[in-house]
Amino acid sequence: MTALAARLGSPRQALLAVAAPILGILAWHVATSGPGYHLIPPPWDVAVQWWDLAFGGIWDDLYSATLGTHALASVMRVYGGFALAALVALPMGMLIGRIPVVRDLLDPSLQILRPIPVTAWLPLAMIVFGIGPRSAFFLVFLGAFYPILLNTIFGVRSVEGRLFEAAAMLGVSRQAVFWKVVLPASLPSIFTGLRLGLGFAWVVIVVGEMTGVQTGLGAIIMEARQLSRTEIVISGMVTIGVLGFLSDRAVQLLGRRLLRWSPQHG
Amino acid sequence: MGETMLAPTPAPGPAAETMLPILDIRHVGKRFAFGGETITALSDASLRIERGEFICLIGPSGCGKSTLLRMVAGFETASEGQLLMWGKPVAGPGPDRGMVFQDYGLFPWLTVSQNIAFGPIARGRPKSEAAATARRFVEMVGLTRFADAYPHQLSGGMKQRVAIARVLANDAEVVLMDEPFGALDAMTRERLQEELLEIWAKARLSIIFVTHAIEEAILLADRVVVMSPGPGRIIADERIALPRPRDPTGVEFNALRRHLSGLLGSLH
Ligand SMILES: Nc1ncnc2c1ncn2[C@@H]1O[C@H](COP(=O)(O)OP(=O)(O)OP(=O)(O)O)[C@@H](O)[C@H]1O
Ligand SMILES: [Mg+2]
């Protein structure tokens, strides 16, 4: 009970958490509502636009009631790219972390590729994968890949030596050490990597969807910018923020369940 | 490889026991390469330990106590000499020699009972049997209420109990303890000393117990082995014939304390 309450936060915490956004929206309102200001729409206009984008019934234009489609497309790409990144980065990180030959083979190349920002990959991705969802998928994959890889390597490399001694002393065979010691001991780091990776996937999605896809939150943001429909741009931004936040919360809850034993996560 | 060392199967009969010591440490030395130099951590150490004996190792810091213990555990190999258990050379770590680390070395992702069941499961015992064993040893060390707690939720003394229980649950015949109570407060330490003596007597364990405290050594040991540094050597092996429970304020106890203090004091 108390643990649950602590997780949901005290009323005071909740109040503080919403205080900053409310102040922000107020400031936004004051700054944009004056006569003669047209660059950025005031919050109420954005709210109306968001409602129309989500449910329709107000403007009834090309964008009305399309938010679900776009959000779903983005969510699929985010989770798809993330899942593929995890599928590649987890085993790769474990091999690099545990096997010196693999480390010597792959680590230098990966370290050189790492500083190249995802945006710099964009043109190349479009040449290789063409204009469309596959480029977006690839960029999301790339964005999620490194945090997962690096944290997995770190996790499997930083297992306390004492635990290997304890396992050997208790009769764990060499082959079993990985499953019995290395993997569980590195779960907190691996988990941190997954959480960061998913966060990056959400960050990258807009860039990914600039590659000329038809659907997706990034796609409507770019399209609306060209049409000067700034309300739609902001609506898309807010939606990405909320979805990213919710997905991070879900992962965090999962982590708390799985890593109850870890003082940092439990 | 480990299989042959799990236990002298079947347990050696009385005849075998009277002939073979459980541990025979013969002229063992250990050198470490450190930077460009070679450090001699231990030189020509010999020690015979009979089954059921409680040995305390004392000596100044750096005299090679941990090194000796780690060689018996199989974590380090001897640079010279031989380590024999039931007459067979020690070749790597194994469950017949359980180590209780000063920093516990518990698996943080396992509960108390899972930590204790870890060894039996690793050695292929059925889950149900391992669980029953764990329950028995959880009770033995008085942690029933904490059976499902994780290590980070336990006090130092409780963690040390788990560390002891897990080597006992794994049928260790030799228990190696490297300053196991060093980090505990005086009261917890005293209680654990008593409990350890009880368990030792019940299970016919052979124990090598490293400590800095002369009083602890006299309180616990059948034999106190004194070491000196530079290079590490064994300089004395005193039999403590006092009946247990021992009274630290007794006359003989104090005579022994003076004697051992003198031995250690002369090393500086
Ligand atoms: N892995 C190692 N590499 C190099 N030197 C080592 C290593 N392990 C131990 N030594 C050296 O061997 C000597 C004995 O160390 P050891 O840890 O056995 O001493 P100790 O008697 O246990 O000391 P303490 O009472 O402080 O625990 C020391 O000089 C130490 O520096
Ligand atoms: Mg030591």
Coordinates of C-alpha atoms and ligand atoms in Angstrom, one line a residue:
Chain A
M1 CA 0.0 0.0 0.0
T2 CA 2.6 2.5 1.1
A3 CA 4.8 1.5 -1.8
L4 CA 2.0 2.1 -4.2
A5 CA 1.2 5.5 -2.7
A6 CA 4.9 6.4 -2.9
R7 CA 4.9 5.4 -6.6
L8 CA 1.9 7.6 -7.4
G9 CA 3.4 10.4 -5.5
S10 CA 2.0 12.5 -2.7
P11 CA -0.7 15.2 -3.5
R12 CA 2.0 17.8 -2.9
Q13 CA 4.2 16.1 -5.5
A14 CA 1.4 16.0 -8.0
L15 CA 0.6 19.6 -7.4
L16 CA 4.3 20.6 -8.0
A17 CA 4.4 18.5 -11.1
V18 CA 1.5 20.3 -12.8
A19 CA 2.5 23.7 -11.5
A20 CA 5.2 24.3 -14.1
P21 CA 3.1 23.3 -17.1
I22 CA 0.3 25.5 -16.0
L23 CA 2.6 28.4 -15.5
G24 CA 4.1 27.7 -18.9
I25 CA 0.7 27.7 -20.6
L26 CA -0.2 30.9 -18.8
A27 CA 2.9 32.6 -20.0
W28 CA 2.3 31.2 -23.5
H29 CA -1.2 32.6 -23.4
V30 CA -0.1 36.0 -22.2
A31 CA 2.7 36.2 -24.8
T32 CA 0.6 35.2 -27.8
S33 CA -2.9 36.6 -27.2
G34 CA -2.1 40.3 -27.8
P35 CA -3.4 41.9 -30.9
G36 CA -1.1 41.8 -33.9
Y37 CA 0.8 38.8 -32.9
H38 CA 0.5 35.9 -35.4
L39 CA 3.7 33.8 -35.3
I40 CA 2.6 31.3 -32.7
P41 CA -1.0 30.5 -31.9
P42 CA -2.3 30.9 -28.3
P43 CA -2.9 27.7 -26.3
W44 CA -6.6 27.7 -26.7
D45 CA -6.4 27.6 -30.5
V46 CA -4.0 24.7 -30.2
A47 CA -6.4 22.9 -27.9
V48 CA -9.2 23.3 -30.3
Q49 CA -7.0 22.2 -33.2
W50 CA -5.9 19.1 -31.2
W51 CA -9.5 18.2 -30.5
D52 CA -10.3 18.5 -34.2
L53 CA -7.2 16.5 -35.1
A54 CA -8.2 13.8 -32.7
F55 CA -12.0 13.6 -33.0
G56 CA -13.0 15.9 -35.9
G57 CA -16.3 17.8 -35.8
I58 CA -14.8 21.4 -35.7
W59 CA -13.0 22.2 -39.0
D60 CA -13.8 19.1 -40.9
D61 CA -10.8 19.5 -43.2
L62 CA -8.2 17.1 -44.5
Y63 CA -6.7 16.7 -41.0
S64 CA -9.8 16.2 -39.0
A65 CA -9.9 13.0 -36.9
T66 CA -6.6 11.7 -38.4
L67 CA -4.5 11.9 -35.2
G68 CA -5.2 8.2 -34.3
T69 CA -3.8 7.0 -37.7
H70 CA -0.7 9.2 -37.4
A71 CA -0.1 8.3 -33.8
L72 CA -0.5 4.6 -34.5
A73 CA 1.9 4.8 -37.4
S74 CA 4.5 6.5 -35.2
V75 CA 4.0 4.1 -32.3
M76 CA 4.5 1.2 -34.6
R77 CA 7.7 2.6 -36.0
V78 CA 9.0 3.6 -32.6
Y79 CA 8.3 0.2 -31.1
G80 CA 9.3 -1.7 -34.2
G81 CA 12.6 0.1 -34.6
F82 CA 13.2 -0.2 -30.8
A83 CA 12.5 -3.9 -30.8
L84 CA 14.8 -4.5 -33.7
A85 CA 17.5 -2.4 -32.0
A86 CA 17.1 -4.4 -28.8
L87 CA 17.2 -7.7 -30.8
V88 CA 20.6 -6.7 -32.3
A89 CA 22.1 -4.6 -29.5
L90 CA 21.5 -7.0 -26.6
P91 CA 23.3 -10.1 -27.9
M92 CA 25.9 -7.9 -29.5
G93 CA 26.6 -6.0 -26.3
M94 CA 26.8 -9.3 -24.3
L95 CA 29.3 -10.7 -26.8
I96 CA 31.4 -7.5 -26.8
G97 CA 31.3 -7.3 -23.1
R98 CA 32.2 -10.9 -22.4
I99 CA 34.5 -12.0 -25.2
P100 CA 37.7 -10.1 -25.7
V101 CA 38.1 -11.1 -29.4
V102 CA 34.7 -9.8 -30.3
R103 CA 35.4 -6.6 -28.4
D104 CA 38.7 -6.1 -30.2
L105 CA 36.9 -6.8 -33.5
L106 CA 33.9 -4.6 -33.1
D107 CA 34.5 -2.0 -30.5
P108 CA 36.7 0.4 -32.4
S109 CA 34.4 0.5 -35.4
L110 CA 31.4 1.1 -33.2
Q111 CA 33.1 3.9 -31.3
I112 CA 33.8 5.7 -34.6
L113 CA 30.3 5.3 -35.8
R114 CA 28.8 6.4 -32.5
P115 CA 29.4 10.2 -32.7
I116 CA 27.7 10.4 -36.0
P117 CA 24.3 11.9 -35.2
V118 CA 21.1 10.3 -36.5
T119 CA 20.3 13.3 -38.6
A120 CA 23.6 12.9 -40.5
W121 CA 22.4 9.4 -41.5
L122 CA 19.2 10.8 -43.0
P123 CA 20.4 11.4 -46.5
L124 CA 22.2 8.1 -46.7
A125 CA 19.2 6.3 -45.3
M126 CA 17.0 7.9 -48.0
I127 CA 19.4 6.8 -50.7
V128 CA 19.6 3.2 -49.4
F129 CA 16.1 2.7 -48.2
G130 CA 14.3 5.1 -50.5
I131 CA 11.7 7.7 -49.5
G132 CA 9.3 6.1 -47.1
P133 CA 8.7 4.2 -43.9
R134 CA 11.8 2.0 -44.2
S135 CA 14.1 5.0 -43.8
A136 CA 12.1 6.2 -40.8
F137 CA 12.3 2.7 -39.3
F138 CA 16.0 2.6 -39.9
L139 CA 16.7 5.9 -38.2
V140 CA 14.6 4.9 -35.2
F141 CA 16.6 1.7 -35.0
L142 CA 19.8 3.7 -35.1
G143 CA 18.6 6.1 -32.4
A144 CA 17.7 3.2 -30.0
F145 CA 20.7 1.0 -30.8
Y146 CA 23.6 2.8 -29.1
P147 CA 22.1 3.4 -25.7
I148 CA 21.0 -0.3 -25.5
L149 CA 24.4 -1.5 -26.8
L150 CA 26.6 0.7 -24.5
N151 CA 24.6 0.0 -21.4
T152 CA 24.6 -3.8 -22.1
I153 CA 28.4 -3.7 -22.6
F154 CA 28.8 -1.7 -19.4
G155 CA 26.4 -4.1 -17.5
V156 CA 28.1 -7.4 -18.4
R157 CA 31.5 -5.9 -17.9
S158 CA 31.0 -4.5 -14.5
V159 CA 29.8 -7.6 -12.7
E160 CA 31.5 -7.7 -9.3
G161 CA 34.4 -10.2 -9.3
R162 CA 33.3 -11.4 -5.9
L163 CA 30.1 -12.8 -7.4
F164 CA 32.1 -15.0 -9.9
E165 CA 34.1 -16.4 -6.9
A166 CA 30.9 -17.0 -5.0
A167 CA 29.4 -18.8 -7.9
A168 CA 32.5 -21.0 -8.5
M169 CA 32.7 -21.8 -4.8
L170 CA 29.1 -23.0 -4.9
G171 CA 29.6 -25.3 -7.8
V172 CA 28.4 -23.3 -10.8
S173 CA 30.1 -24.6 -14.0
R174 CA 31.9 -22.3 -16.4
Q175 CA 29.1 -22.6 -19.0
A176 CA 26.4 -21.8 -16.5
V177 CA 28.1 -18.6 -15.2
F178 CA 26.6 -16.4 -17.9
W179 CA 23.0 -17.3 -17.1
K180 CA 23.4 -17.6 -13.4
V181 CA 25.6 -14.6 -12.7
V182 CA 26.4 -12.3 -15.6
L183 CA 22.9 -11.9 -17.0
P184 CA 21.0 -11.2 -13.7
A185 CA 23.8 -9.0 -12.4
S186 CA 23.7 -6.8 -15.5
L187 CA 19.9 -6.5 -15.7
P188 CA 19.8 -3.1 -14.1
S189 CA 22.2 -1.6 -16.7
I190 CA 20.5 -3.4 -19.5
F191 CA 17.2 -2.1 -18.3
T192 CA 18.6 1.5 -18.2
G193 CA 19.8 1.0 -21.7
L194 CA 16.4 -0.2 -22.9
R195 CA 14.7 2.8 -21.2
L196 CA 17.1 5.3 -22.8
G197 CA 16.8 3.6 -26.1
L198 CA 13.1 3.8 -26.1
G199 CA 13.4 7.5 -25.2
F200 CA 15.7 8.1 -28.1
A201 CA 13.4 6.3 -30.4
W202 CA 10.7 8.8 -29.6
V203 CA 13.2 11.7 -30.1
V204 CA 14.3 10.4 -33.5
I205 CA 10.8 9.6 -34.8
V206 CA 10.2 13.1 -36.1
V207 CA 13.5 13.2 -38.0
G208 CA 12.7 9.7 -39.2
E209 CA 9.4 10.7 -40.5
M210 CA 10.8 13.7 -42.4
T211 CA 11.9 11.2 -45.0
G212 CA 8.7 11.7 -46.9
V213 CA 6.4 9.2 -45.3
Q214 CA 2.6 9.9 -45.6
T215 CA 1.6 9.1 -42.1
G216 CA 3.1 9.6 -38.7
L217 CA 3.3 12.4 -36.2
G218 CA 6.6 13.6 -37.7
A219 CA 5.0 13.6 -41.1
I220 CA 2.1 15.8 -40.2
I221 CA 4.3 18.1 -38.2
M222 CA 6.5 18.7 -41.3
E223 CA 3.5 18.9 -43.6
A224 CA 1.7 21.4 -41.4
R225 CA 4.8 23.6 -41.2
Q226 CA 4.8 23.9 -44.9
L227 CA 1.1 24.9 -44.9
S228 CA 1.7 27.3 -42.0
R229 CA -0.8 25.3 -39.8
T230 CA 1.2 26.0 -36.7
E231 CA -1.6 24.7 -34.4
I232 CA -1.2 21.3 -36.0
V233 CA 2.6 21.5 -35.5
I234 CA 2.2 22.1 -31.8
S235 CA -0.6 19.5 -31.5
G236 CA 1.7 16.9 -33.0
M237 CA 4.5 18.0 -30.6
V238 CA 2.3 17.7 -27.6
T239 CA 1.1 14.3 -28.7
I240 CA 4.7 13.0 -29.1
G241 CA 5.5 14.3 -25.7
V242 CA 2.6 12.6 -24.0
L243 CA 3.1 9.3 -25.8
G244 CA 6.8 9.3 -25.1
F245 CA 6.0 10.0 -21.4
L246 CA 3.4 7.3 -21.2
S247 CA 5.7 4.7 -22.8
D248 CA 8.5 5.7 -20.4
R249 CA 6.2 5.3 -17.5
A250 CA 5.2 1.8 -18.6
V251 CA 8.8 0.7 -19.0
Q252 CA 9.6 2.2 -15.6
L253 CA 6.8 0.3 -13.9
L254 CA 7.9 -2.9 -15.6
G255 CA 11.4 -2.3 -14.4
R256 CA 10.3 -1.8 -10.8
R257 CA 8.6 -5.1 -10.9
L258 CA 11.5 -7.0 -12.5
L259 CA 14.2 -5.3 -10.5
R260 CA 12.6 -5.2 -7.1
W261 CA 15.9 -6.5 -5.7
S262 CA 17.9 -3.5 -6.9
P263 CA 18.1 -0.6 -4.4
Q264 CA 18.2 1.8 -7.4
H265 CA 15.1 0.4 -9.1
G266 CA 13.0 -1.3 -6.4
Chain B
M1 CA 36.4 -31.7 -12.9
G2 CA 34.5 -30.3 -9.9
E3 CA 32.5 -33.5 -9.6
T4 CA 35.3 -35.6 -8.2
M5 CA 35.9 -33.1 -5.5
L6 CA 32.3 -32.6 -4.3
A7 CA 32.8 -34.9 -1.4
P8 CA 34.9 -37.9 -0.6
T9 CA 32.2 -40.3 -1.8
P10 CA 31.3 -42.3 0.2
A11 CA 32.4 -40.4 3.3
P12 CA 35.7 -41.9 4.3
G13 CA 35.5 -44.4 7.1
P14 CA 37.2 -43.9 10.4
A15 CA 40.3 -45.7 9.2
A16 CA 40.8 -43.4 6.3
E17 CA 40.1 -40.4 8.5
T18 CA 42.7 -41.3 11.0
M19 CA 45.2 -41.6 8.3
L20 CA 44.4 -38.6 6.2
P21 CA 43.9 -35.0 7.4
I22 CA 41.0 -33.2 5.7
L23 CA 43.5 -30.5 4.6
D24 CA 47.2 -30.9 4.2
I25 CA 49.0 -27.7 3.3
R26 CA 52.6 -28.6 2.4
H27 CA 55.3 -26.0 2.1
V28 CA 53.1 -23.7 0.2
G29 CA 54.4 -20.4 -1.2
K30 CA 52.8 -17.7 -3.2
R31 CA 54.4 -15.0 -5.3
F32 CA 52.5 -12.2 -7.1
A33 CA 53.8 -10.2 -10.0
F34 CA 53.2 -6.6 -9.1
G35 CA 54.2 -3.9 -11.5
G36 CA 57.7 -4.9 -12.4
E37 CA 58.5 -6.7 -9.1
T38 CA 57.6 -10.0 -7.5
I39 CA 55.9 -9.9 -4.1
T40 CA 56.3 -13.0 -2.0
A41 CA 53.0 -13.1 -0.2
L42 CA 53.5 -16.4 1.5
S43 CA 56.5 -18.6 2.0
D44 CA 56.8 -22.2 3.0
A45 CA 53.6 -22.5 4.9
S46 CA 52.7 -26.0 6.2
L47 CA 49.5 -26.9 8.1
R48 CA 47.7 -30.1 8.7
I49 CA 44.0 -29.8 9.6
E50 CA 42.0 -32.7 10.9
R51 CA 38.4 -33.1 10.2
G52 CA 36.3 -31.1 12.7
E53 CA 39.0 -28.8 13.7
F54 CA 38.5 -25.1 14.2
I55 CA 41.6 -23.2 13.2
C56 CA 42.0 -19.4 13.6
L57 CA 44.6 -17.6 11.6
I58 CA 45.9 -14.4 13.1
G59 CA 48.7 -12.1 12.0
P60 CA 49.5 -8.5 11.1
S61 CA 48.0 -7.0 7.9
G62 CA 49.7 -8.2 4.8
C63 CA 51.1 -11.4 6.2
G64 CA 49.3 -13.6 3.7
K65 CA 46.2 -14.8 5.6
S66 CA 43.8 -14.1 2.8
T67 CA 46.2 -15.4 0.3
L68 CA 46.4 -18.7 2.1
L69 CA 42.7 -18.9 2.5
R70 CA 42.1 -18.1 -1.2
M71 CA 44.5 -20.9 -2.2
V72 CA 42.6 -23.4 -0.1
A73 CA 39.4 -22.2 -1.7
G74 CA 41.0 -22.6 -5.1
F75 CA 40.8 -19.0 -6.2
E76 CA 44.5 -18.7 -6.4
T77 CA 47.1 -21.4 -7.3
A78 CA 50.2 -22.0 -5.2
S79 CA 53.5 -20.9 -6.7
E80 CA 55.1 -23.8 -4.8
G81 CA 54.2 -26.6 -2.5
Q82 CA 51.0 -28.6 -2.4
L83 CA 47.5 -28.2 -1.1
L84 CA 45.7 -31.5 -0.5
M85 CA 42.2 -32.2 0.5
W86 CA 41.6 -35.7 1.6
G87 CA 44.9 -36.4 0.0
K88 CA 43.9 -35.0 -3.4
P89 CA 45.4 -31.8 -4.8
V90 CA 43.0 -28.8 -4.8
A91 CA 42.3 -27.9 -8.4
G92 CA 40.1 -24.8 -8.4
P93 CA 37.0 -23.8 -6.4
G94 CA 34.5 -26.3 -5.4
P95 CA 31.5 -26.7 -3.1
D96 CA 33.4 -29.0 -0.6
R97 CA 35.2 -25.8 0.5
G98 CA 32.8 -23.0 1.2
M99 CA 34.0 -19.5 1.5
V100 CA 32.4 -16.9 3.7
F101 CA 33.5 -13.5 2.5
Q102 CA 33.9 -10.4 4.6
D103 CA 31.8 -8.5 2.1
Y104 CA 29.3 -11.4 2.0
G105 CA 29.3 -11.9 -1.8
L106 CA 25.5 -12.6 -1.8
F107 CA 23.6 -12.5 -5.1
P108 CA 21.6 -9.3 -4.8
W109 CA 18.9 -10.4 -7.2
L110 CA 18.1 -13.5 -5.1
T111 CA 16.1 -13.5 -1.9
V112 CA 17.5 -15.0 1.3
S113 CA 16.1 -18.5 0.6
Q114 CA 17.0 -18.3 -3.1
N115 CA 20.6 -17.4 -2.2
I116 CA 20.8 -20.4 0.1
A117 CA 19.2 -22.7 -2.5
F118 CA 21.6 -21.4 -5.2
G119 CA 24.3 -23.9 -4.5
P120 CA 22.1 -27.0 -4.5
I121 CA 20.4 -25.9 -7.7
A122 CA 23.7 -25.1 -9.4
R123 CA 24.7 -28.7 -8.6
G124 CA 21.6 -30.1 -10.2
R125 CA 19.5 -30.9 -7.2
P126 CA 15.7 -30.9 -7.8
K127 CA 14.1 -27.5 -7.1
S128 CA 11.8 -29.0 -4.4
E129 CA 14.7 -30.6 -2.6
A130 CA 16.8 -27.4 -2.8
A131 CA 13.8 -25.4 -1.5
A132 CA 13.5 -27.7 1.5
T133 CA 17.2 -27.5 2.2
A134 CA 17.0 -23.7 2.0
R135 CA 14.0 -23.7 4.4
R136 CA 16.0 -25.8 6.9
F137 CA 19.0 -23.6 6.8
V138 CA 17.0 -20.3 6.9
E139 CA 15.6 -21.6 10.1
M140 CA 18.9 -22.7 11.4
V141 CA 20.4 -19.2 11.1
G142 CA 17.2 -17.6 12.5
L143 CA 16.1 -15.8 9.4
T144 CA 12.7 -17.3 8.8
R145 CA 11.0 -14.0 8.9
F146 CA 13.4 -12.7 6.3
A147 CA 13.3 -15.7 3.9
D148 CA 11.8 -13.6 1.1
A149 CA 13.9 -10.4 1.7
Y150 CA 16.6 -9.3 -0.7
P151 CA 20.1 -8.7 0.5
H152 CA 19.9 -4.9 0.4
Q153 CA 17.1 -5.2 2.9
L154 CA 19.2 -7.0 5.5
S155 CA 21.6 -5.8 8.2
G156 CA 25.3 -6.8 8.0
G157 CA 24.8 -9.5 10.6
M158 CA 21.9 -11.0 8.7
K159 CA 23.8 -11.0 5.5
Q160 CA 26.7 -12.8 7.2
R161 CA 24.2 -15.4 8.4
V162 CA 23.0 -15.9 4.9
A163 CA 26.5 -16.3 3.7
I164 CA 27.2 -18.9 6.3
A165 CA 23.9 -20.7 5.6
R166 CA 24.6 -20.9 1.9
V167 CA 27.9 -22.8 2.3
L168 CA 26.4 -25.1 4.9
A169 CA 23.4 -25.8 2.7
N170 CA 25.8 -26.8 -0.1
D171 CA 27.4 -29.5 2.0
A172 CA 30.7 -27.7 2.5
E173 CA 33.0 -29.8 4.7
V174 CA 35.6 -27.1 5.0
V175 CA 34.4 -23.6 5.8
L176 CA 36.8 -20.7 5.0
M177 CA 36.0 -17.5 6.7
D178 CA 38.0 -14.3 6.0
E179 CA 37.4 -11.8 8.9
P180 CA 33.7 -12.6 8.6
F181 CA 32.7 -10.6 11.6
G182 CA 35.1 -7.8 11.2
A183 CA 32.5 -5.3 10.0
L184 CA 29.9 -6.1 12.7
D185 CA 29.2 -4.4 16.0
A186 CA 30.3 -6.1 19.2
M187 CA 27.0 -7.5 20.2
T188 CA 26.1 -9.0 16.8
R189 CA 29.6 -10.3 16.6
E190 CA 29.3 -12.1 19.9
R191 CA 25.9 -13.6 19.0
L192 CA 27.3 -14.9 15.7
Q193 CA 30.3 -16.3 17.4
E194 CA 28.1 -18.4 19.6
E195 CA 25.9 -19.5 16.8
L196 CA 28.9 -20.4 14.7
L197 CA 30.3 -22.6 17.5
E198 CA 26.9 -24.4 17.8
I199 CA 26.7 -25.0 14.1
W200 CA 30.3 -26.1 13.9
A201 CA 29.8 -28.7 16.7
K202 CA 26.6 -30.0 15.2
A203 CA 27.8 -30.3 11.6
R204 CA 31.4 -31.6 12.3
L205 CA 32.8 -28.8 10.1
S206 CA 36.4 -28.0 9.7
I207 CA 36.8 -24.2 9.8
I208 CA 39.7 -21.9 9.0
F209 CA 38.8 -18.5 10.4
V210 CA 40.9 -15.4 9.7
T211 CA 40.7 -12.7 12.3
H212 CA 42.6 -9.7 13.5
A213 CA 41.3 -10.1 17.1
I214 CA 43.3 -12.2 19.4
E215 CA 40.4 -12.6 21.8
E216 CA 38.1 -13.8 19.0
A217 CA 40.7 -16.4 18.1
I218 CA 41.1 -17.7 21.6
L219 CA 37.3 -17.8 22.1
L220 CA 36.7 -19.9 19.0
A221 CA 39.7 -22.0 18.0
D222 CA 41.0 -25.4 18.7
R223 CA 44.3 -24.1 17.3
V224 CA 45.5 -20.6 16.8
V225 CA 47.9 -20.3 13.9
V226 CA 50.1 -17.1 14.1
M227 CA 51.6 -15.6 11.0
S228 CA 54.2 -13.0 10.4
P229 CA 54.8 -10.7 7.4
G230 CA 57.6 -10.0 5.0
P231 CA 57.3 -12.7 3.6
G232 CA 54.3 -14.3 5.1
R233 CA 55.2 -17.3 7.3
I234 CA 53.6 -19.4 10.0
I235 CA 55.5 -18.7 13.2
A236 CA 53.4 -20.5 15.8
D237 CA 50.6 -23.0 16.1
E238 CA 49.0 -22.9 19.6
R239 CA 46.5 -25.5 20.8
I240 CA 43.7 -24.0 22.9
A241 CA 42.6 -26.7 25.3
L242 CA 40.1 -24.6 27.3
P243 CA 36.7 -26.2 27.6
R244 CA 33.8 -24.3 25.8
P245 CA 32.0 -22.1 26.4
R246 CA 35.1 -20.1 27.2
D247 CA 35.3 -17.2 29.6
P248 CA 37.3 -14.3 28.3
T249 CA 37.8 -13.0 31.8
G250 CA 39.3 -16.3 33.0
V251 CA 42.9 -16.7 34.1
E252 CA 44.0 -19.2 31.5
F253 CA 42.2 -17.2 28.8
N254 CA 44.2 -14.1 29.8
A255 CA 47.5 -16.0 30.0
L256 CA 46.9 -17.2 26.4
R257 CA 46.0 -13.7 25.3
R258 CA 49.2 -12.3 26.8
H259 CA 51.2 -15.1 25.2
L260 CA 49.7 -14.4 21.7
S261 CA 49.9 -10.7 22.1
G262 CA 53.6 -11.1 22.9
L263 CA 54.1 -13.2 19.8
L264 CA 52.4 -10.7 17.6
G265 CA 54.0 -7.7 19.4
S266 CA 57.5 -9.0 18.8
L267 CA 56.8 -8.8 15.1
H268 CA 57.1 -5.1 14.9
Ligands
LIG1 N1 46.3 -10.2 -6.4 C1 47.5 -9.7 -5.9 N2 48.4 -9.1 -6.6 C2 49.5 -8.6 -6.0 N3 49.8 -8.7 -4.7 C3 48.9 -9.3 -3.9 C4 47.7 -9.8 -4.4 N4 47.0 -10.3 -3.4 C5 47.8 -10.1 -2.3 N5 48.9 -9.5 -2.6 C6 50.0 -9.2 -1.7 O1 50.2 -10.3 -0.9 C7 50.5 -9.9 0.5 C8 49.6 -10.6 1.4 O2 48.2 -10.2 1.2 P1 47.0 -10.8 2.0 O3 45.8 -10.1 1.4 O4 47.1 -12.3 1.9 O5 47.3 -10.3 3.5 P2 46.4 -10.5 4.7 O6 47.2 -11.2 5.8 O7 45.1 -11.1 4.4 O8 46.2 -9.0 5.2 P3 44.9 -8.3 5.9 O9 45.0 -8.7 7.3 O10 45.2 -6.8 5.7 O11 43.7 -8.8 5.2 C9 50.3 -8.4 0.5 O12 51.6 -7.8 0.5 C10 49.6 -8.1 -0.7 O13 50.0 -6.8 -1.2
MG2 MG 43.1 -10.4 4.3

